[in-house]
mmCIF file of C-alpha atoms in Angstrom:
data_model
loop_
_atom_site.group_PDB
_atom_site.id
_atom_site.type_symbol
_atom_site.label_atom_id
_atom_site.label_comp_id
_atom_site.label_asym_id
_atom_site.label_seq_id
_atom_site.Cartn_x
_atom_site.Cartn_y
_atom_site.Cartn_z
ATOM 1 C CA MET A 1 -9.623 -1.484 -26.373
ATOM 2 C CA MET A 2 -10.767 -0.041 -23.076
ATOM 3 C CA ALA A 3 -14.404 1.022 -22.968
ATOM 4 C CA LEU A 4 -15.581 3.833 -20.738
ATOM 5 C CA LEU A 5 -18.382 3.280 -18.249
ATOM 6 C CA LEU A 6 -19.693 3.697 -14.657
ATOM 7 C CA ARG A 7 -22.169 2.847 -11.807
ATOM 8 C CA ARG A 8 -22.995 2.223 -8.023
ATOM 9 C CA LEU A 9 -22.684 1.184 -3.844
ATOM 10 C CA PRO A 10 -24.706 0.954 0.096
ATOM 11 C CA CYS A 11 -23.917 2.447 7.924
ATOM 12 C CA SER A 12 -22.309 2.055 12.559
ATOM 13 C CA SER A 13 -19.144 1.922 14.932
ATOM 14 C CA PRO A 14 -16.373 3.835 16.701
ATOM 15 C CA SER A 15 -14.176 5.690 14.249
ATOM 16 C CA LEU A 16 -10.432 5.567 13.777
ATOM 17 C CA LEU A 17 -10.608 9.346 13.557
ATOM 18 C CA GLY A 18 -13.266 9.922 16.206
ATOM 19 C CA HIS A 19 -16.901 8.894 16.517
ATOM 20 C CA THR A 20 -19.616 11.318 15.518
ATOM 21 C CA ALA A 21 -23.245 10.296 15.233
ATOM 22 C CA ARG A 22 -24.712 10.970 11.825
ATOM 23 C CA ARG A 23 -28.311 11.284 10.700
ATOM 24 C CA PRO A 24 -29.581 8.528 8.365
ATOM 25 C CA LEU A 25 -28.813 8.928 4.687
ATOM 26 C CA ALA A 26 -31.604 10.522 2.706
ATOM 27 C CA PRO A 27 -32.508 8.947 -0.643
ATOM 28 C CA LEU A 28 -30.906 11.646 -2.774
ATOM 29 C CA HIS A 29 -29.023 10.976 -5.977
ATOM 30 C CA CYS A 30 -25.253 10.636 -5.897
ATOM 31 C CA ARG A 31 -24.102 12.336 -9.066
ATOM 32 C CA PHE A 32 -20.816 12.183 -10.897
ATOM 33 C CA SER A 33 -20.373 13.329 -14.468
ATOM 34 C CA SER A 34 -18.872 10.799 -16.857
ATOM 35 C CA THR A 35 -17.380 11.187 -20.281
ATOM 36 C CA ALA A 36 -19.129 7.979 -21.317
ATOM 37 C CA SER A 37 -22.287 8.570 -23.331
ATOM 38 C CA GLU A 38 -25.352 6.385 -23.158
ATOM 39 C CA ALA A 39 -24.275 4.901 -26.480
ATOM 40 C CA GLY A 40 -20.825 4.311 -25.087
ATOM 41 C CA GLN A 41 -22.296 2.517 -22.090
ATOM 42 C CA SER A 42 -24.329 0.198 -24.289
ATOM 43 C CA SER A 43 -21.313 -0.468 -26.462
ATOM 44 C CA SER A 44 -19.223 -1.357 -23.424
ATOM 45 C CA GLN A 45 -21.852 -3.757 -22.158
ATOM 46 C CA SER A 46 -22.100 -5.432 -25.556
ATOM 47 C CA THR A 47 -18.334 -5.999 -25.714
ATOM 48 C CA GLY A 48 -18.539 -8.250 -22.669
ATOM 49 C CA LEU A 49 -15.914 -6.386 -20.657
ATOM 50 C CA LEU A 50 -15.921 -7.569 -17.037
ATOM 51 C CA VAL A 51 -13.985 -4.510 -15.853
ATOM 52 C CA SER A 52 -14.542 -1.041 -17.305
ATOM 53 C CA VAL A 53 -13.018 2.392 -16.810
ATOM 54 C CA SER A 54 -14.901 5.695 -16.695
ATOM 55 C CA LYS A 55 -13.720 9.230 -16.021
ATOM 56 C CA SER A 56 -15.110 12.339 -14.416
ATOM 57 C CA LYS A 57 -16.067 15.187 -16.718
ATOM 58 C CA ASP A 58 -12.846 17.032 -15.905
ATOM 59 C CA SER A 59 -10.850 13.776 -16.369
ATOM 60 C CA THR A 60 -9.210 14.028 -12.929
ATOM 61 C CA ILE A 61 -10.945 10.965 -11.432
ATOM 62 C CA SER A 62 -10.948 7.500 -13.000
ATOM 63 C CA VAL A 63 -13.369 4.798 -11.868
ATOM 64 C CA ILE A 64 -12.556 1.108 -12.314
ATOM 65 C CA SER A 65 -15.804 -0.884 -12.180
ATOM 66 C CA LEU A 66 -16.201 -4.646 -11.726
ATOM 67 C CA GLN A 67 -19.239 -5.957 -13.587
ATOM 68 C CA ARG A 68 -19.722 -9.725 -13.570
ATOM 69 C CA PRO A 69 -23.140 -10.008 -11.926
ATOM 70 C CA GLU A 70 -23.802 -13.657 -12.744
ATOM 71 C CA ALA A 71 -20.792 -14.682 -10.621
ATOM 72 C CA LYS A 72 -20.777 -11.940 -7.963
ATOM 73 C CA ASN A 73 -17.662 -10.450 -9.576
ATOM 74 C CA ALA A 74 -15.701 -13.635 -8.895
ATOM 75 C CA ILE A 75 -12.198 -13.270 -10.285
ATOM 76 C CA SER A 76 -11.933 -15.457 -13.355
ATOM 77 C CA SER A 77 -9.086 -15.442 -15.863
ATOM 78 C CA ALA A 78 -11.160 -13.157 -18.096
ATOM 79 C CA LEU A 79 -11.977 -10.697 -15.299
ATOM 80 C CA LEU A 80 -8.334 -10.650 -14.212
ATOM 81 C CA TYR A 81 -7.260 -9.883 -17.782
ATOM 82 C CA ASP A 82 -9.691 -6.963 -17.988
ATOM 83 C CA LEU A 83 -8.662 -5.717 -14.539
ATOM 84 C CA SER A 84 -4.988 -5.738 -15.490
ATOM 85 C CA ASN A 85 -5.732 -3.777 -18.655
ATOM 86 C CA ALA A 86 -7.835 -1.273 -16.713
ATOM 87 C CA VAL A 87 -5.064 -0.707 -14.177
ATOM 88 C CA GLU A 88 -2.464 -0.160 -16.885
ATOM 89 C CA SER A 89 -4.693 2.287 -18.755
ATOM 90 C CA VAL A 90 -5.069 4.343 -15.572
ATOM 91 C CA ARG A 91 -1.355 4.133 -14.752
ATOM 92 C CA HIS A 92 -0.432 5.889 -17.987
ATOM 93 C CA ASP A 93 -3.188 8.508 -17.757
ATOM 94 C CA GLU A 94 -1.465 11.742 -16.760
ATOM 95 C CA GLN A 95 -4.795 13.526 -16.230
ATOM 96 C CA THR A 96 -6.023 11.086 -13.564
ATOM 97 C CA ARG A 97 -5.379 12.358 -10.038
ATOM 98 C CA ALA A 98 -7.400 9.792 -8.052
ATOM 99 C CA VAL A 99 -8.768 6.309 -8.773
ATOM 100 C CA ILE A 100 -11.940 4.682 -7.456
ATOM 101 C CA VAL A 101 -12.357 0.886 -7.534
ATOM 102 C CA ARG A 102 -15.961 -0.259 -7.231
ATOM 103 C CA SER A 103 -18.559 -2.848 -8.158
ATOM 104 C CA ARG A 104 -21.545 -2.367 -10.419
ATOM 105 C CA VAL A 105 -23.220 -5.441 -8.917
ATOM 106 C CA PRO A 106 -25.634 -4.739 -6.030
ATOM 107 C CA ARG A 107 -24.629 -6.058 -2.600
ATOM 108 C CA VAL A 108 -21.289 -7.363 -3.877
ATOM 109 C CA PHE A 109 -17.832 -5.850 -4.200
ATOM 110 C CA CYS A 110 -16.034 -9.052 -5.182
ATOM 111 C CA ALA A 111 -16.710 -12.574 -3.922
ATOM 112 C CA GLY A 112 -13.114 -13.696 -4.472
ATOM 113 C CA ALA A 113 -11.700 -16.278 -6.835
ATOM 114 C CA ASP A 114 -13.905 -18.073 -9.334
ATOM 115 C CA LEU A 115 -13.910 -21.471 -7.631
ATOM 116 C CA LYS A 116 -15.758 -23.141 -10.502
ATOM 117 C CA GLU A 117 -12.993 -22.150 -12.883
ATOM 118 C CA ARG A 118 -10.325 -22.984 -10.289
ATOM 119 C CA ALA A 119 -11.687 -26.522 -9.919
ATOM 120 C CA LYS A 120 -10.934 -27.141 -13.595
ATOM 121 C CA MET A 121 -7.343 -25.914 -13.335
ATOM 122 C CA SER A 122 -4.347 -28.176 -12.955
ATOM 123 C CA GLU A 123 -1.944 -27.457 -10.115
ATOM 124 C CA SER A 124 0.422 -25.685 -12.504
ATOM 125 C CA ASP A 125 -2.430 -23.667 -14.034
ATOM 126 C CA ALA A 126 -3.566 -22.573 -10.572
ATOM 127 C CA ARG A 127 -0.029 -21.524 -9.705
ATOM 128 C CA VAL A 128 0.233 -19.400 -12.855
ATOM 129 C CA PHE A 129 -3.188 -17.821 -12.236
ATOM 130 C CA VAL A 130 -2.387 -16.878 -8.635
ATOM 131 C CA SER A 131 0.950 -15.455 -9.754
ATOM 132 C CA LYS A 132 -0.857 -13.209 -12.249
ATOM 133 C CA LEU A 133 -3.418 -12.250 -9.598
ATOM 134 C CA ARG A 134 -0.644 -11.335 -7.175
ATOM 135 C CA ALA A 135 1.049 -9.250 -9.864
ATOM 136 C CA SER A 136 -2.203 -7.397 -10.579
ATOM 137 C CA MET A 137 -2.686 -6.537 -6.900
ATOM 138 C CA THR A 138 0.902 -5.298 -6.758
ATOM 139 C CA ALA A 139 0.255 -3.182 -9.857
ATOM 140 C CA ILE A 140 -2.725 -1.561 -8.119
ATOM 141 C CA ASP A 141 -0.664 -1.004 -4.977
ATOM 142 C CA ARG A 142 2.001 0.732 -7.066
ATOM 143 C CA LEU A 143 -0.258 3.016 -9.065
ATOM 144 C CA PRO A 144 1.134 6.553 -8.812
ATOM 145 C CA GLN A 145 -2.346 7.951 -8.142
ATOM 146 C CA PRO A 146 -4.133 7.454 -4.790
ATOM 147 C CA THR A 147 -6.663 4.612 -4.981
ATOM 148 C CA ILE A 148 -9.983 4.214 -3.156
ATOM 149 C CA ALA A 149 -11.863 0.911 -2.800
ATOM 150 C CA CYS A 150 -15.614 1.438 -2.315
ATOM 151 C CA ILE A 151 -16.961 -1.727 -0.690
ATOM 152 C CA ASP A 152 -20.665 -2.492 -0.918
ATOM 153 C CA GLY A 153 -21.652 -5.898 0.336
ATOM 154 C CA VAL A 154 -19.312 -8.853 0.088
ATOM 155 C CA ALA A 155 -15.524 -8.522 -0.278
ATOM 156 C CA LEU A 156 -13.978 -11.906 0.398
ATOM 157 C CA GLY A 157 -10.682 -13.577 -0.413
ATOM 158 C CA GLY A 158 -9.237 -12.060 -3.562
ATOM 159 C CA GLY A 159 -11.953 -9.414 -3.409
ATOM 160 C CA LEU A 160 -10.669 -8.161 -0.065
ATOM 161 C CA GLU A 161 -7.091 -8.468 -1.317
ATOM 162 C CA LEU A 162 -8.087 -6.127 -4.144
ATOM 163 C CA ALA A 163 -9.358 -3.618 -1.578
ATOM 164 C CA LEU A 164 -6.254 -4.088 0.593
ATOM 165 C CA ALA A 165 -4.090 -3.145 -2.395
ATOM 166 C CA CYS A 166 -5.785 0.266 -2.511
ATOM 167 C CA ASP A 167 -4.702 3.279 -0.463
ATOM 168 C CA PHE A 168 -8.129 3.783 1.133
ATOM 169 C CA ARG A 169 -11.080 1.518 1.861
ATOM 170 C CA ILE A 170 -14.605 2.858 2.339
ATOM 171 C CA ALA A 171 -17.353 0.428 3.343
ATOM 172 C CA SER A 172 -21.093 0.538 3.751
ATOM 173 C CA PRO A 173 -22.561 -0.836 7.007
ATOM 174 C CA SER A 174 -23.785 -3.915 5.117
ATOM 175 C CA ALA A 175 -20.314 -4.752 3.810
ATOM 176 C CA VAL A 176 -18.884 -8.150 4.757
ATOM 177 C CA VAL A 177 -15.120 -8.541 4.517
ATOM 178 C CA GLY A 178 -12.769 -11.421 5.206
ATOM 179 C CA LEU A 179 -10.021 -13.752 4.051
ATOM 180 C CA PRO A 180 -11.679 -17.186 4.361
ATOM 181 C CA GLU A 181 -9.083 -19.120 2.329
ATOM 182 C CA THR A 182 -8.075 -21.411 5.199
ATOM 183 C CA SER A 183 -11.621 -22.801 5.202
ATOM 184 C CA LEU A 184 -10.828 -23.977 1.647
ATOM 185 C CA ALA A 185 -7.510 -25.509 2.754
ATOM 186 C CA ILE A 186 -5.436 -22.772 1.073
ATOM 187 C CA ILE A 187 -4.076 -19.389 2.169
ATOM 188 C CA PRO A 188 -4.512 -15.855 0.816
ATOM 189 C CA GLY A 189 -2.209 -15.724 -2.195
ATOM 190 C CA ALA A 190 -2.557 -12.204 -3.585
ATOM 191 C CA GLY A 191 -1.042 -10.190 -0.752
ATOM 192 C CA GLY A 192 -3.519 -10.873 2.045
ATOM 193 C CA THR A 193 -0.980 -12.374 4.454
ATOM 194 C CA GLN A 194 1.254 -9.329 3.983
ATOM 195 C CA ARG A 195 -1.025 -6.319 3.591
ATOM 196 C CA LEU A 196 -3.579 -7.235 6.271
ATOM 197 C CA PRO A 197 -1.081 -7.404 9.196
ATOM 198 C CA ARG A 198 0.429 -4.131 8.047
ATOM 199 C CA LEU A 199 -3.017 -2.585 8.482
ATOM 200 C CA VAL A 200 -4.431 -4.268 11.572
ATOM 201 C CA GLY A 201 -1.364 -5.715 13.299
ATOM 202 C CA LEU A 202 0.003 -9.243 13.331
ATOM 203 C CA GLN A 203 -2.212 -10.712 16.066
ATOM 204 C CA ARG A 204 -5.469 -9.495 14.581
ATOM 205 C CA ALA A 205 -4.396 -10.655 11.138
ATOM 206 C CA LYS A 206 -3.573 -14.096 12.538
ATOM 207 C CA PHE A 207 -7.001 -14.346 14.123
ATOM 208 C CA LEU A 208 -8.830 -13.231 10.994
ATOM 209 C CA ILE A 209 -6.920 -15.510 8.626
ATOM 210 C CA LEU A 210 -6.504 -18.588 10.843
ATOM 211 C CA THR A 211 -10.204 -18.625 11.770
ATOM 212 C CA ALA A 212 -11.497 -17.496 8.344
ATOM 213 C CA GLN A 213 -13.438 -14.821 10.246
ATOM 214 C CA ARG A 214 -15.703 -12.389 8.417
ATOM 215 C CA LEU A 215 -16.453 -8.884 9.687
ATOM 216 C CA LYS A 216 -19.311 -6.498 9.031
ATOM 217 C CA GLY A 217 -18.598 -2.901 8.070
ATOM 218 C CA SER A 218 -18.618 -1.410 11.591
ATOM 219 C CA ASP A 219 -16.386 -4.146 13.005
ATOM 220 C CA ALA A 220 -14.030 -3.810 10.043
ATOM 221 C CA LEU A 221 -13.695 -0.118 10.930
ATOM 222 C CA THR A 222 -12.994 -0.931 14.580
ATOM 223 C CA TRP A 223 -10.360 -3.489 13.567
ATOM 224 C CA GLY A 224 -8.701 -1.101 11.132
ATOM 225 C CA MET A 225 -9.480 -3.067 7.971
ATOM 226 C CA VAL A 226 -11.337 -0.118 6.452
ATOM 227 C CA ASP A 227 -10.783 3.603 6.882
ATOM 228 C CA PHE A 228 -14.355 4.862 6.662
ATOM 229 C CA VAL A 229 -17.853 3.431 7.089
ATOM 230 C CA THR A 230 -20.702 5.487 5.697
ATOM 231 C CA GLY A 231 -22.848 7.020 8.410
ATOM 232 C CA GLU A 232 -20.070 6.417 10.971
ATOM 233 C CA ASN A 233 -17.049 8.592 10.256
ATOM 234 C CA ASP A 234 -17.478 9.699 6.644
ATOM 235 C CA HIS A 235 -18.219 13.229 7.844
ATOM 236 C CA TRP A 236 -14.484 13.727 7.349
ATOM 237 C CA LEU A 237 -15.066 13.388 3.608
ATOM 238 C CA VAL A 238 -16.368 16.731 2.384
ATOM 239 C CA ASP A 239 -16.817 17.577 -1.286
ATOM 240 C CA PRO A 240 -14.487 20.588 -1.816
ATOM 241 C CA ASN A 241 -16.990 21.998 -4.321
ATOM 242 C CA ASP A 242 -19.871 21.829 -1.828
ATOM 243 C CA SER A 243 -20.875 25.284 -0.584
ATOM 244 C CA SER A 244 -23.435 24.031 1.953
ATOM 245 C CA LYS A 245 -22.724 24.502 5.641
ATOM 246 C CA GLY A 246 -22.812 22.407 8.751
ATOM 247 C CA ASP A 247 -24.107 18.872 9.103
ATOM 248 C CA GLN A 248 -25.548 18.501 5.673
ATOM 249 C CA GLY A 249 -22.380 19.222 3.747
ATOM 250 C CA ALA A 250 -20.590 16.247 5.252
ATOM 251 C CA SER A 251 -23.114 13.427 5.434
ATOM 252 C CA GLY A 252 -22.931 12.193 1.878
ATOM 253 C CA ALA A 253 -26.607 12.188 1.171
ATOM 254 C CA MET A 254 -26.892 15.944 1.429
ATOM 255 C CA THR A 255 -24.835 16.814 -1.620
ATOM 256 C CA GLU A 256 -25.376 16.050 -5.291
ATOM 257 C CA PHE A 257 -22.123 15.542 -7.143
ATOM 258 C CA ASP A 258 -22.161 16.710 -10.745
ATOM 259 C CA ALA A 259 -24.392 13.985 -12.404
ATOM 260 C CA MET A 260 -23.254 10.437 -12.529
ATOM 261 C CA PHE A 261 -26.379 8.593 -13.573
ATOM 262 C CA GLU A 262 -29.874 9.663 -12.636
ATOM 263 C CA SER A 263 -30.440 6.187 -11.158
ATOM 264 C CA GLU A 264 -27.366 6.418 -8.885
ATOM 265 C CA ARG A 265 -28.811 6.836 -5.386
ATOM 266 C CA ALA A 266 -26.812 7.709 -2.293
ATOM 267 C CA ASP A 267 -28.949 5.424 -0.136
ATOM 268 C CA GLU A 268 -28.207 2.498 -2.466
ATOM 269 C CA TRP A 269 -24.510 3.190 -3.071
ATOM 270 C CA PRO A 270 -23.239 5.334 -0.163
ATOM 271 C CA ALA A 271 -19.695 3.940 -0.265
ATOM 272 C CA VAL A 272 -19.277 5.037 -3.870
ATOM 273 C CA CYS A 273 -20.667 8.478 -3.035
ATOM 274 C CA ALA A 274 -18.258 8.779 -0.113
ATOM 275 C CA GLY A 275 -15.467 7.574 -2.384
ATOM 276 C CA ILE A 276 -16.285 10.293 -4.893
ATOM 277 C CA ARG A 277 -16.040 12.909 -2.139
ATOM 278 C CA LEU A 278 -12.639 11.578 -1.079
ATOM 279 C CA ALA A 279 -11.454 11.442 -4.689
ATOM 280 C CA LYS A 280 -12.548 15.052 -5.154
ATOM 281 C CA MET A 281 -10.697 16.100 -1.996
ATOM 282 C CA ILE A 282 -7.533 14.474 -3.331
ATOM 283 C CA SER A 283 -7.869 15.727 -6.902
ATOM 284 C CA ALA A 284 -8.258 19.313 -5.648
ATOM 285 C CA GLN A 285 -4.649 19.238 -4.411
ATOM 286 C CA GLY A 286 -1.481 19.627 -6.481
ATOM 287 C CA PRO A 287 -1.273 16.468 -8.638
ATOM 288 C CA VAL A 288 2.531 16.304 -8.765
ATOM 289 C CA ALA A 289 2.642 16.744 -4.990
ATOM 290 C CA ILE A 290 0.007 14.040 -4.459
ATOM 291 C CA ARG A 291 1.995 11.481 -6.446
ATOM 292 C CA ALA A 292 5.250 12.478 -4.763
ATOM 293 C CA ALA A 293 3.698 12.294 -1.286
ATOM 294 C CA LYS A 294 2.222 8.842 -1.949
ATOM 295 C CA ARG A 295 5.589 7.570 -3.151
ATOM 296 C CA ALA A 296 7.417 9.050 -0.141
ATOM 297 C CA LEU A 297 4.906 7.566 2.300
ATOM 298 C CA ASN A 298 4.861 4.092 0.770
ATOM 299 C CA GLU A 299 8.582 3.777 0.102
ATOM 300 C CA GLY A 300 9.540 5.349 3.410
ATOM 301 C CA MET A 301 7.492 2.852 5.410
ATOM 302 C CA GLN A 302 9.398 -0.027 3.818
ATOM 303 C CA THR A 303 12.760 1.080 5.192
ATOM 304 C CA ASP A 304 14.491 2.680 8.175
ATOM 305 C CA LEU A 305 13.934 6.312 9.159
ATOM 306 C CA GLU A 306 17.231 7.623 7.794
ATOM 307 C CA THR A 307 16.656 6.063 4.385
ATOM 308 C CA GLY A 308 13.056 7.220 4.514
ATOM 309 C CA MET A 309 14.232 10.800 5.024
ATOM 310 C CA ASP A 310 16.312 10.454 1.856
ATOM 311 C CA VAL A 311 13.187 9.276 0.023
ATOM 312 C CA GLU A 312 11.310 12.334 1.302
ATOM 313 C CA ARG A 313 14.154 14.632 0.238
ATOM 314 C CA GLY A 314 14.041 13.269 -3.292
ATOM 315 C CA ALA A 315 10.264 13.623 -3.439
ATOM 316 C CA TYR A 316 10.466 17.209 -2.179
ATOM 317 C CA ASP A 317 13.068 18.077 -4.785
ATOM 318 C CA GLN A 318 10.659 16.736 -7.399
ATOM 319 C CA VAL A 319 7.918 19.222 -6.482
ATOM 320 C CA LEU A 320 10.165 22.289 -6.138
ATOM 321 C CA ASP A 321 10.653 22.844 -9.849
ATOM 322 C CA THR A 322 6.988 22.816 -10.881
ATOM 323 C CA HIS A 323 4.557 25.354 -12.289
ATOM 324 C CA ASP A 324 1.979 24.173 -9.749
ATOM 325 C CA ARG A 325 4.150 25.269 -6.807
ATOM 326 C CA ILE A 326 4.451 28.779 -8.271
ATOM 327 C CA GLU A 327 0.723 28.807 -9.038
ATOM 328 C CA ALA A 328 -0.062 27.906 -5.417
ATOM 329 C CA LEU A 329 2.113 30.765 -4.133
ATOM 330 C CA ASN A 330 0.514 33.217 -6.553
ATOM 331 C CA ALA A 331 -2.984 32.032 -5.625
ATOM 332 C CA PHE A 332 -2.198 32.467 -1.922
ATOM 333 C CA ARG A 333 -0.960 36.010 -2.528
ATOM 334 C CA GLU A 334 -3.969 36.856 -4.707
ATOM 335 C CA LYS A 335 -6.434 35.200 -2.286
ATOM 336 C CA ARG A 336 -7.934 32.830 -4.844
ATOM 337 C CA LYS A 337 -8.078 29.095 -5.434
ATOM 338 C CA PRO A 338 -5.080 27.720 -7.328
ATOM 339 C CA HIS A 339 -5.527 26.150 -10.749
ATOM 340 C CA PHE A 340 -3.241 23.128 -10.879
ATOM 341 C CA THR A 341 -2.179 21.628 -14.199
ATOM 342 C CA GLY A 342 0.100 18.824 -13.029
ATOM 343 C CA LYS A 343 3.202 20.544 -14.407
#
C-alpha cells in the first residue's frame, strides 16, 4: 500500500538558455501543499517505505521521494521495489499532470547502487537485479506525465541514471553528478550509456564514462547533463500563480508556494523549489495536450522525420476531440484563464 508523504533540496555557470546573473537565494520557505497529514507522514515513516509518494493539494503534481538516509539513498533491492511501486501508482493516476523525483536526505539525491548488498549477490543475482533496475528506469522514462528530477548533492551511478530517465533535471550548485562505474570495473547498466550521449553528445559521454568523471552543478549545466541550476538559469521557471513582478517573481526564493512543510526552506532545498515551479508551469497547461506532446516528442526522436510527422499527426488527432480544447477556445474568447479537466 502506497503511503503519501513529502520533503526537501539546495547555485553558478553559463546557461543553455542564456546566462542571467541572479541575486543570492533568501532563506524563505518553499511551500507546497500536500494531501498527507502529519499523522499520515508518521505512519509512512513507521512502515519503513524507502520511496514514498505525495500529492499537491489539487492532486495535479505527484512527488516521488527517496528516503534511505542511513545509506545515502543507495539503491537496494528494497528501495528498487518501493520505487517501482511508486512509479506504477503515478502512471495510473489520471489526476497527476507532472511528477517530481527528489530526495528527502540532505546533500544526497542518490549515491547509486548499494554496493554492500551487491557484494553479497551471486553473478546471476546481480544480473537479475540490474535487469530490474533497467526496467524501472525505462518505466520512469515512459511515464505519460512529464517528470522532473530535483538533484541536491550527490547523484552518482544509478542515481544519475534515475535522473537521466526523467524529462528534466534541475540541480543545486552543490550537486555532484557522474557515472563512475568504470572505476568499479563495470559499466552503467540502467541506461547511462544510452541516455547520457543522447543528452550531451557521444564524445562528451565517452569522456565522462571512460574517465569516471564527476561534475559539479554548474559544469553539469555547461555540459548539458542538467537543464537548470538554481541561481544560474532558473529565472525561466516562474510560478504561474505568482502575481509578483520583475526579478523577485523568478528567483525561487522570492515566492512562497502554497505550504509544503513549514521547515522546507528554499535556501536548503532550492532544486525542489525550482522543480515545483516547473511542475506548476506544466500542470497549468492542457493535461491531454501535455501527454500527447511528450509522446510525440519522445517517439518522434526515435525515428526518421517522415515517421515522426505521422506520430505528430496521431497525437494532434488525439487532442482535437477534447473538452479541454473547446474550453481553451471559450476562455480565449471570454478573456479568462481556462479550467482544464483532462477530458
